[in-house]
Coordinates of C-alpha atoms in Angstrom, one line a residue:
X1 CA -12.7 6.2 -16.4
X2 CA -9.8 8.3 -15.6
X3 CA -9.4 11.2 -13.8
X4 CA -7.0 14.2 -14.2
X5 CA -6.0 16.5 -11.8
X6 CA -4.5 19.5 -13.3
X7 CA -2.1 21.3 -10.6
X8 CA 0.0 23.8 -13.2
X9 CA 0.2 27.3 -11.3
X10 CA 0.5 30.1 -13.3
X11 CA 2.4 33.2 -12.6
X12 CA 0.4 35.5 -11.7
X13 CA -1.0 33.4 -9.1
X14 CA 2.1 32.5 -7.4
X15 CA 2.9 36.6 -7.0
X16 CA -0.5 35.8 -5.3
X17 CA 0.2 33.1 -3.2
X18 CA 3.9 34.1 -2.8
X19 CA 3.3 38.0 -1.7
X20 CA 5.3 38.7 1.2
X21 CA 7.8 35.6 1.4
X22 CA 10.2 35.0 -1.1
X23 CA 10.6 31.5 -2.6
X24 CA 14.2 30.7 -3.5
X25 CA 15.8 33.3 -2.4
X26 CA 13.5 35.7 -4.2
X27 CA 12.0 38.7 -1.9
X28 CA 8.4 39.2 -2.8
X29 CA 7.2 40.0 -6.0
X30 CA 10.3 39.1 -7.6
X31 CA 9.9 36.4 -10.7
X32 CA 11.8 33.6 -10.9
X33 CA 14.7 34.2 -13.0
X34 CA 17.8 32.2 -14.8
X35 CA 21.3 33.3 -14.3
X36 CA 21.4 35.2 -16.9
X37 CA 18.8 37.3 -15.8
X38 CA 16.2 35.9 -17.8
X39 CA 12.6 34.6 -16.9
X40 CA 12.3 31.2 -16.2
X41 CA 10.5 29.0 -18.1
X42 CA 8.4 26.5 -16.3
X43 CA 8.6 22.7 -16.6
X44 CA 5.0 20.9 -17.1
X45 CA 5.4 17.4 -15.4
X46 CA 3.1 14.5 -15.8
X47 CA 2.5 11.9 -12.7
X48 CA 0.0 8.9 -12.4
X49 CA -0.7 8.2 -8.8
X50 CA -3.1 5.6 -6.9
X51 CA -6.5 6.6 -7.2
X52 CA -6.3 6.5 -3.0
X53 CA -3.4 8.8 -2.8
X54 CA -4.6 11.4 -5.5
X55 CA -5.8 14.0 -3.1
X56 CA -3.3 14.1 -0.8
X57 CA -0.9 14.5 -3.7
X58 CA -3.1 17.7 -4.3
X59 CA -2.7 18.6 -0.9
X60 CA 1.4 18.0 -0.7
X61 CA 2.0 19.8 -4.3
X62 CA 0.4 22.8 -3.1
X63 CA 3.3 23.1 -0.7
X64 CA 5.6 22.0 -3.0
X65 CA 4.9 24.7 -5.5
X66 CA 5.6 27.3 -3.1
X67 CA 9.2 26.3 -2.8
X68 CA 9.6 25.2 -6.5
X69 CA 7.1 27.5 -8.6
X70 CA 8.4 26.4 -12.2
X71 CA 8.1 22.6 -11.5
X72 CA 4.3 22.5 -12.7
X73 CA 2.8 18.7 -12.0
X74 CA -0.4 17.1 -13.6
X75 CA -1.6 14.5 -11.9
X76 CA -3.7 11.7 -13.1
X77 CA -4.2 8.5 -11.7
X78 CA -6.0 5.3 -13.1
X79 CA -9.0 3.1 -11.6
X80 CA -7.1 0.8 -8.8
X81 CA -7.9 -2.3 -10.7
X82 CA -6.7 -2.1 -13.9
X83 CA -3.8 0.7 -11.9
X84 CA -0.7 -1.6 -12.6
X85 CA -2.1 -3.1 -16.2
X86 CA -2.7 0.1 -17.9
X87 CA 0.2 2.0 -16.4
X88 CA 2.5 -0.8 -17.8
X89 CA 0.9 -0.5 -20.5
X90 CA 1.2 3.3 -21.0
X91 CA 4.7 3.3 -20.1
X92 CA 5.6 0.9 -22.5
X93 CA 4.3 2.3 -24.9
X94 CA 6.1 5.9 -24.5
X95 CA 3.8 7.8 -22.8
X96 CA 5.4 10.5 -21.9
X97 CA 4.9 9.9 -18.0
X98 CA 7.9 11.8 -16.1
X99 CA 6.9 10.2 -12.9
X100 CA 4.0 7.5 -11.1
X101 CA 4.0 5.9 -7.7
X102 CA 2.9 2.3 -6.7
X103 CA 4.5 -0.9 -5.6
X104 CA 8.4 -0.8 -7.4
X105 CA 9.2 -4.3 -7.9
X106 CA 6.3 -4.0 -10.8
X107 CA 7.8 -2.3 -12.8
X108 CA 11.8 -3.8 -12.7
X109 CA 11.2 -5.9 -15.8
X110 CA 10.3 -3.1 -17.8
X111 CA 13.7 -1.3 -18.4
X112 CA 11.7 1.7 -17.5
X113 CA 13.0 2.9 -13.7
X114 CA 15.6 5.2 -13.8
X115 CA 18.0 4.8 -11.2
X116 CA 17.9 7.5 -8.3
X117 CA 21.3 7.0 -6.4
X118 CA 23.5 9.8 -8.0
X119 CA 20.4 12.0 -7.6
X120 CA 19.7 11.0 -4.0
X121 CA 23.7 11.5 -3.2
X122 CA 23.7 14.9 -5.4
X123 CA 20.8 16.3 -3.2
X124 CA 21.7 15.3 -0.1
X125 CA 18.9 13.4 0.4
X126 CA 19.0 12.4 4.7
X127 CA 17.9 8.8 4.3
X128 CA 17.8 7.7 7.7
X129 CA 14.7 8.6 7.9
X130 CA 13.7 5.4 5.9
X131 CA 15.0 2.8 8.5
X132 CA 15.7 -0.5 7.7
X133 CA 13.2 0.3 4.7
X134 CA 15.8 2.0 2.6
X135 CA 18.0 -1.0 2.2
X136 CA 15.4 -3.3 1.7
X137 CA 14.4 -1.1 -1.5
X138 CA 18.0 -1.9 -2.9
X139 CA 18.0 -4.2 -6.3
X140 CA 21.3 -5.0 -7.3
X141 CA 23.0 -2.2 -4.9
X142 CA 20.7 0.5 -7.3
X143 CA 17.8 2.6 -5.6
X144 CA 14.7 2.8 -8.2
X145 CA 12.3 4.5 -5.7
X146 CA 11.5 6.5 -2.8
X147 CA 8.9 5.4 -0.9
X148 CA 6.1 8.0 0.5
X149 CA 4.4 6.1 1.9
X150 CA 4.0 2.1 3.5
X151 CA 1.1 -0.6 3.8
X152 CA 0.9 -2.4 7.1
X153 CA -1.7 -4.4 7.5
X154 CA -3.8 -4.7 10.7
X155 CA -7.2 -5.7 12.1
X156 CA -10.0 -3.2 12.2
X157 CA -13.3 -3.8 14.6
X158 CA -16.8 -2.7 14.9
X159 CA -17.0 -1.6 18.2
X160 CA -21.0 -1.4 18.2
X161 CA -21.2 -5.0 17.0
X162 CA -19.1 -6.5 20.1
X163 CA -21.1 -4.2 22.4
X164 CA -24.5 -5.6 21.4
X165 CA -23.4 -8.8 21.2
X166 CA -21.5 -8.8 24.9
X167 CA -18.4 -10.0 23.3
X168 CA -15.4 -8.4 24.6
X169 CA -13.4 -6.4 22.2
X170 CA -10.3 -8.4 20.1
X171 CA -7.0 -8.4 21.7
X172 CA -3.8 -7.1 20.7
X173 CA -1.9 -10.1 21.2
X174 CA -4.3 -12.9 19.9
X175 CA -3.3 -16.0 17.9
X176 CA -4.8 -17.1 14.4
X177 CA -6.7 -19.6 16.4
X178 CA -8.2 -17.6 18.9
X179 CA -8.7 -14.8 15.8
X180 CA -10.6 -17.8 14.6
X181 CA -12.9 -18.7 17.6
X182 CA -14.0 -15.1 18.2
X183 CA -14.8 -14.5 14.7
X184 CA -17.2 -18.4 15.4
X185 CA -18.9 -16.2 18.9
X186 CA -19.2 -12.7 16.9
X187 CA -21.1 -14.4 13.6
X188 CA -25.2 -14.4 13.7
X189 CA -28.3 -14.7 12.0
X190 CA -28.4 -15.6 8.4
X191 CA -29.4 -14.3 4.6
X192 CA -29.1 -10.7 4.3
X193 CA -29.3 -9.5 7.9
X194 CA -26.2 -12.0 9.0
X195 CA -23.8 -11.0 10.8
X196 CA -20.0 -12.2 9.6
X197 CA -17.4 -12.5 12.7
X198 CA -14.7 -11.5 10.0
X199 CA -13.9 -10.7 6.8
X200 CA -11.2 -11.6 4.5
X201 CA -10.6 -9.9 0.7
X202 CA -10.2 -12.7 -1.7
X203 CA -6.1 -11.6 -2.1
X204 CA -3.7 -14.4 -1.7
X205 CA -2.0 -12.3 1.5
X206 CA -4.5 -13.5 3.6
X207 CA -3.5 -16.7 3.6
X208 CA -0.3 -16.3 2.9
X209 CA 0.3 -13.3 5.6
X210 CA 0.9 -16.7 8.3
X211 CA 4.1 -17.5 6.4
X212 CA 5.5 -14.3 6.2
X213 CA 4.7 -13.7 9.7
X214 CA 7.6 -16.4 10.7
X215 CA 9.8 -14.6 8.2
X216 CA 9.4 -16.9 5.7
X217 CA 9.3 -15.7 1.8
X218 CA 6.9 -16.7 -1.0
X219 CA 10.1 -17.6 -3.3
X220 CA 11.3 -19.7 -0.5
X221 CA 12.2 -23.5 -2.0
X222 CA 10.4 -24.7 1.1
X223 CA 6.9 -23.4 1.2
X224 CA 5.3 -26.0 3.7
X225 CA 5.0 -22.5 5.9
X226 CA 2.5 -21.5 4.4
X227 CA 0.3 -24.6 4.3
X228 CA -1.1 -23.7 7.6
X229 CA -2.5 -20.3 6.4
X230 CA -4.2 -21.9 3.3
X231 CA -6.0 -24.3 4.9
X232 CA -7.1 -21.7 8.0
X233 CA -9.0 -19.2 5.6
X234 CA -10.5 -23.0 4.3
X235 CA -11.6 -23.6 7.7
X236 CA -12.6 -20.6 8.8
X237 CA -15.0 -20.0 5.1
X238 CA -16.5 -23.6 6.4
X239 CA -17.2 -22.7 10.2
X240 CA -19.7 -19.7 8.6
X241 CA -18.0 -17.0 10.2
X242 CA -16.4 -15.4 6.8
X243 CA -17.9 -15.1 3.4
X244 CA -17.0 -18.1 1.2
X245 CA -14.3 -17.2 -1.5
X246 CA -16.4 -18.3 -4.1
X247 CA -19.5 -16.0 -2.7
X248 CA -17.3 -13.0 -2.6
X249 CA -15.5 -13.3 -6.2
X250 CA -19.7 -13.4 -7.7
X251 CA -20.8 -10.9 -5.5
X252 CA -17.8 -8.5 -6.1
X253 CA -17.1 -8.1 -2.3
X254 CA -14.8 -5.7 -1.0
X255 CA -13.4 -5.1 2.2
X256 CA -14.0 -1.1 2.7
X257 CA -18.0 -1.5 1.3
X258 CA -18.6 -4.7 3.0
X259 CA -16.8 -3.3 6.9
X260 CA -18.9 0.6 6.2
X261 CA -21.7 -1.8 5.9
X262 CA -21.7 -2.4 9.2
X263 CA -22.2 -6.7 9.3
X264 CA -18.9 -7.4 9.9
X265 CA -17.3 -7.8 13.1
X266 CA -13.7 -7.7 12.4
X267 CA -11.9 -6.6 9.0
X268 CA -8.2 -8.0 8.2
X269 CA -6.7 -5.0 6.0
X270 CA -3.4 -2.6 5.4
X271 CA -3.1 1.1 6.6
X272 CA -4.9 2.5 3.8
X273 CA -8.2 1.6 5.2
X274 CA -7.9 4.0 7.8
X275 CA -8.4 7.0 5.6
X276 CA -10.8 5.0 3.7
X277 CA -13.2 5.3 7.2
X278 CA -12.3 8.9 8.1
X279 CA -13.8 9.8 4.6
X280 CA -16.7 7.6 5.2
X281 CA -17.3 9.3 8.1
X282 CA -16.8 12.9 7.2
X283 CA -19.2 11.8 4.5
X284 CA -21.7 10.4 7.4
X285 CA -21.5 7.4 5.4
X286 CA -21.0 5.6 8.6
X287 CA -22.0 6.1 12.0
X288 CA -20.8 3.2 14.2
X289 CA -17.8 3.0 16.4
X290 CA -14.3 1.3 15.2
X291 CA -10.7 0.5 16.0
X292 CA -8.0 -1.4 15.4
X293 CA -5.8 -3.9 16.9
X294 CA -2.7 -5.8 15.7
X295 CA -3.5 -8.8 12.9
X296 CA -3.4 -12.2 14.5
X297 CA -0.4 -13.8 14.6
X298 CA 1.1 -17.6 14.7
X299 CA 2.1 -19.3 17.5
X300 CA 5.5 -18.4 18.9
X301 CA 5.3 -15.2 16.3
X302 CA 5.2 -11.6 19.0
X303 CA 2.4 -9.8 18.9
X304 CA 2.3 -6.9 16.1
X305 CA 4.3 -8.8 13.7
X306 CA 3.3 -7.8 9.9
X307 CA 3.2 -7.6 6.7
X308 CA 4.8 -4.4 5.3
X309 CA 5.1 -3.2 1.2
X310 CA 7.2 0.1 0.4
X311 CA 4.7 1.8 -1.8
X312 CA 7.2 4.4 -4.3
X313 CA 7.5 7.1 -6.5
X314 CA 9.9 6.6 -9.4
X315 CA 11.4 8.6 -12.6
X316 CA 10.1 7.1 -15.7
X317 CA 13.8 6.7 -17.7
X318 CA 12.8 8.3 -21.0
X319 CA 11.7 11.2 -18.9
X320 CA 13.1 14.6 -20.4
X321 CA 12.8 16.4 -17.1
X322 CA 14.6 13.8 -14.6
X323 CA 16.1 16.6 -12.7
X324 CA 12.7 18.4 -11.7
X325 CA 10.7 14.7 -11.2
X326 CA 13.5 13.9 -8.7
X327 CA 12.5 17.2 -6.7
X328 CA 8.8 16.4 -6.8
X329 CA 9.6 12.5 -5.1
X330 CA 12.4 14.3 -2.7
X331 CA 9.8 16.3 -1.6
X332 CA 6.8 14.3 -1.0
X333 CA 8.7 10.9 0.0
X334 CA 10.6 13.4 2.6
X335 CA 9.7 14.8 5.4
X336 CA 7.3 17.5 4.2
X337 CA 5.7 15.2 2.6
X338 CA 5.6 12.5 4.9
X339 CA 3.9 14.7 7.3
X340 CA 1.1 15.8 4.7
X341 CA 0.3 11.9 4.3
X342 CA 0.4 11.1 8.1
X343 CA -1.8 13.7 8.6
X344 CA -4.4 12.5 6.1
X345 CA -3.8 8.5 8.2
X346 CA -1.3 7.1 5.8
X347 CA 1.6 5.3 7.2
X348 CA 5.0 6.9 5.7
X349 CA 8.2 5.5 4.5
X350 CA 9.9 8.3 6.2
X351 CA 9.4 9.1 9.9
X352 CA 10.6 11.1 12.6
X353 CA 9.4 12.1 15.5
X354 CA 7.5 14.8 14.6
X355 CA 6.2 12.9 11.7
X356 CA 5.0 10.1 14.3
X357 CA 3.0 12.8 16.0
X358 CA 1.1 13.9 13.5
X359 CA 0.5 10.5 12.2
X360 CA -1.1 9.4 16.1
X361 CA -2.9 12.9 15.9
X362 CA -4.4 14.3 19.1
X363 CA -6.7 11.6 19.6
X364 CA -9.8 13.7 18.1
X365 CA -9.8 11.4 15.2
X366 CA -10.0 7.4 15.1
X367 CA -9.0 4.8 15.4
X368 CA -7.8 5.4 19.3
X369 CA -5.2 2.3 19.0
X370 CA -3.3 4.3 15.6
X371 CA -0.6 3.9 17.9
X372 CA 0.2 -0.2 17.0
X373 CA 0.8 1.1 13.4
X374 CA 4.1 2.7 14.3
X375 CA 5.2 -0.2 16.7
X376 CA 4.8 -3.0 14.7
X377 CA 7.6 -5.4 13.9
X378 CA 7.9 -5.9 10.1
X379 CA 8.5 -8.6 7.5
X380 CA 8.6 -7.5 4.0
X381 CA 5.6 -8.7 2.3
X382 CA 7.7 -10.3 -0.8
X383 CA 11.2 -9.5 -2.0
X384 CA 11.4 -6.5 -4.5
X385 CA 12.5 -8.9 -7.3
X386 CA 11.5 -8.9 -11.0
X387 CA 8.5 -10.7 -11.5
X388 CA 7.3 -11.4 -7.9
X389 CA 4.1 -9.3 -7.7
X390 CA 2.9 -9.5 -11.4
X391 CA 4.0 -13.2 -11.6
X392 CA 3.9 -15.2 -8.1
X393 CA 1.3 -13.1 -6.5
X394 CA -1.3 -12.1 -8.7
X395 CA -1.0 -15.0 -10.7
X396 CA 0.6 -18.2 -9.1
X397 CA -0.5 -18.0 -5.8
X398 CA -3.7 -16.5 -6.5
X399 CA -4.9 -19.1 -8.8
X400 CA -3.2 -21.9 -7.3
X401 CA -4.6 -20.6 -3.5
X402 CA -8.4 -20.3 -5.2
X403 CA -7.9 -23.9 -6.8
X404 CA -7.7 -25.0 -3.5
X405 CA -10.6 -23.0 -2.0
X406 CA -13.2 -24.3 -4.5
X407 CA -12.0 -27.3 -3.9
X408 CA -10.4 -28.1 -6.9
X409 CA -7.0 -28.9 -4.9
X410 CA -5.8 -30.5 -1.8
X411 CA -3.7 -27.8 0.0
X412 CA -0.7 -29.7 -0.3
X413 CA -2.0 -30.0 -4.0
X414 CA -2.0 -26.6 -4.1
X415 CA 1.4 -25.4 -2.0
X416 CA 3.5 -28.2 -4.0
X417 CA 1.6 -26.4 -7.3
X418 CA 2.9 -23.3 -6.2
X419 CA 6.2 -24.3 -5.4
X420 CA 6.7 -26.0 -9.0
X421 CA 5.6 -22.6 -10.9
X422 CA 7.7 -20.7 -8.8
X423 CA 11.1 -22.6 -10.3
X424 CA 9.1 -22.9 -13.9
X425 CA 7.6 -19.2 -14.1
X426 CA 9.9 -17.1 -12.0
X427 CA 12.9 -18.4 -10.7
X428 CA 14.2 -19.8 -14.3
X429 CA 13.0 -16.5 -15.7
X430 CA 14.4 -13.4 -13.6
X431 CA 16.3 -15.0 -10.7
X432 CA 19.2 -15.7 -12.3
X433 CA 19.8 -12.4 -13.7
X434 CA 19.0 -10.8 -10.3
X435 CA 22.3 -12.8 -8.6
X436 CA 24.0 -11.9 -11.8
X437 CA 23.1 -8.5 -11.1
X438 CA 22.3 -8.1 -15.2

């Protein structure tokens, strides 16, 4: 169930890899030595990754390795649904994991993030290339994580199916309500062969995406925002033109088989999905034509407004080798890194123009509209507070939100349900110490 990557170089391949150029100052041939003139002894790292991101990792650290040939780095990663679970788990439990990337604010509760800011000061890390990002990363004026990378989300469109239907494609500035009535004209036929005008994974952020689009937060007091997106992904299940919740949790559904599958018209997912498609087509698992557009937003919302979520890399505090992990996430959540994501049709945390570039490509590769991804106007999915994602969002408002989609709740039920767990669960439990800064 769990893979393992094993990246150590040894020496003799470096002299190798490293004939002719010299790495640290070395001229070629030369081994890495200590001050004292003695050999260097390398240091064995261990990193668990998203199961997504593993390759590109693979792909990074070999350029990484050239520059720092005793930092040797074993990556593993962990099946994506049991990802945050087990690596909690493992954590907790004294694993000795030096460093692991995925959503930060999952991990604050746990005592185990090891702060990065005299490190990040100490290197000189430029962290302008961040943006507004770096800030927003901030818990109680401390940096935790770097991020490498970002998830945006955005709407993704089978081409062939609009063709043969005569539909024009979606538009780039559409409302939820107009998202809606295409998705009625695009969906067809019925049992196995019918075609769904849209698809929506069963994750709370699709119905609560309509909220945060206004700029309004899922810890808000006041969460009659996000009424209206509850009650759309209700309506839109009964017009026909999306797979029922219900349907899709017994069936095991899932956005990337279900779009490859080539029955959906239009697919409402993050970034990621992008390099989920260029595999399936490099595989030839695939063979119709797609793009994206931005996701639908609310009235009076502009165009391209999303959702965004900082996806990190942190130092596990009981590491022994903090100094070389902080190299390996300078490295890959900087601009040489950056570039060796974008290039595989990640969106980065950091970004420049060159790195912009190379995430657009030359146009060789889809989607042709890549180009919204780096224009859109951002909202943070959900405060990087203690609690948030384990607590509000894969437990409150998921099962409060599928309460009301089997129709065991109202909506109101449902939104004045999540409002009361918010104070009882989170707010009394973490919130406090946050503004106390403990």
């Amino acid at each position: 169930m769990k893979k393992s990557l094993k990246l150590a170089v040894t020496g003799s391949l470096l002299v190798g890899l490293l004939a002719g150029c010299g790495t640290n100052g070395e001229t070629a041939g030369e081994k890495n030595t200590t001050s004292s003139g003695e050999e260097a002894a390398p240091v064995h790292l261990k990193a668990t990754v998203l199961p997504d991101d593993l390759e590109t990792f693979k792909m990074a650290y070999a350029e990484f390795s050239k520059e720092n040939p005793n930092i040797e780095v074993e990556f593993e990663t962990i099946p994506q649904k049991q990802y945050y679970e087990k690596l909690r788990m493992q954590l907790s439990s004294g694993n000795d994991i030096d460093l692991f990337g995925g959503n930060m604010d999952v991990f604050l509760d746990t005592g185990i993030l090891e702060p990065l800011d005299d490190s990040i000061k100490n290197a000189g890390v430029d962290v302008s290339g961040y943006g507004p990002l770096y800030d927003s990363l901030k818990v109680n004026g401390k940096v935790y994580g770097l991020p490498y990378r970002k998830s945006n989300w955005m709407l993704y469109y089978n081409k062939n199916l609009f063709d043969q239907a005569g539909v024009p494609y979606p538009s780039d500035d559409m409302t939820w309500n107009e998202f809606r009535d295409l998705a009625k004209k695009m969906t067809k036929g019925e049992g196995a062969d019918k075609i769904y005008g849209a698809f929506l994974q069963p994750w709370a952020q699709t119905w609560y995406m309509q909220g945060v689009q206004t700029g309004a937060s899922i810890i808000d007091k006041d969460l009659s925002t996000f009424k209206a997106g509850l009650q759309f992904r209700l309506d839109m299940e009964k017009d026909g033109s999306m797979m029922g919740w219900a349907e899709q949790i017994t069936t095991s559904a899932h956005y990337n088989s279900a779009f490859q599958k080539g029955n959906v018209a239009m697919n409402l997912i993050g970034d990621w999905h992008v390099a989920q498609l260029r595999q399936a087509e490099a595989e030839k698992k695939i063979d119709f034509d797609w793009d994206v557009v931005p996701v639908p937003h609310p009235d009076g919302v502009a165009a391209n407004t999303s959702l965004a979520t900082p996806v990190s890399l942190m130092v596990n505090s009981k590491s022994k080798h903090k100094e070389e992990a902080f190299k390996v996430i300078e490295f890959m959540s900087g601009a040489k890194g950056a570039k060796q994501f974008a290039a595989k049709g990640f969106l980065t945390g950091y970004m420049n123009d060159d790195i912009r570039k190379t995430y657009i490509g030359d146009g060789s590769l889809k989607p042709k509209n890549i180009h919204y991804f780096v224009e859109q106007k951002e909202y943070p999915e959900y405060p990087l507070l203690p609690g948030v994602k384990n607590i509000l969002v894969q437990s409150v408002y998921m099962q409060e939100g599928e309460l009301a989609l089997t129709g065991a709740e109202t909506v109101d039920q449902a939104i004045d349900k999540i409002g009361e767990r918010v104070a009882s669960e989170w707010a009394d439990k973490y919130a406090n110490d946050y503004k106390a800064g403990k």
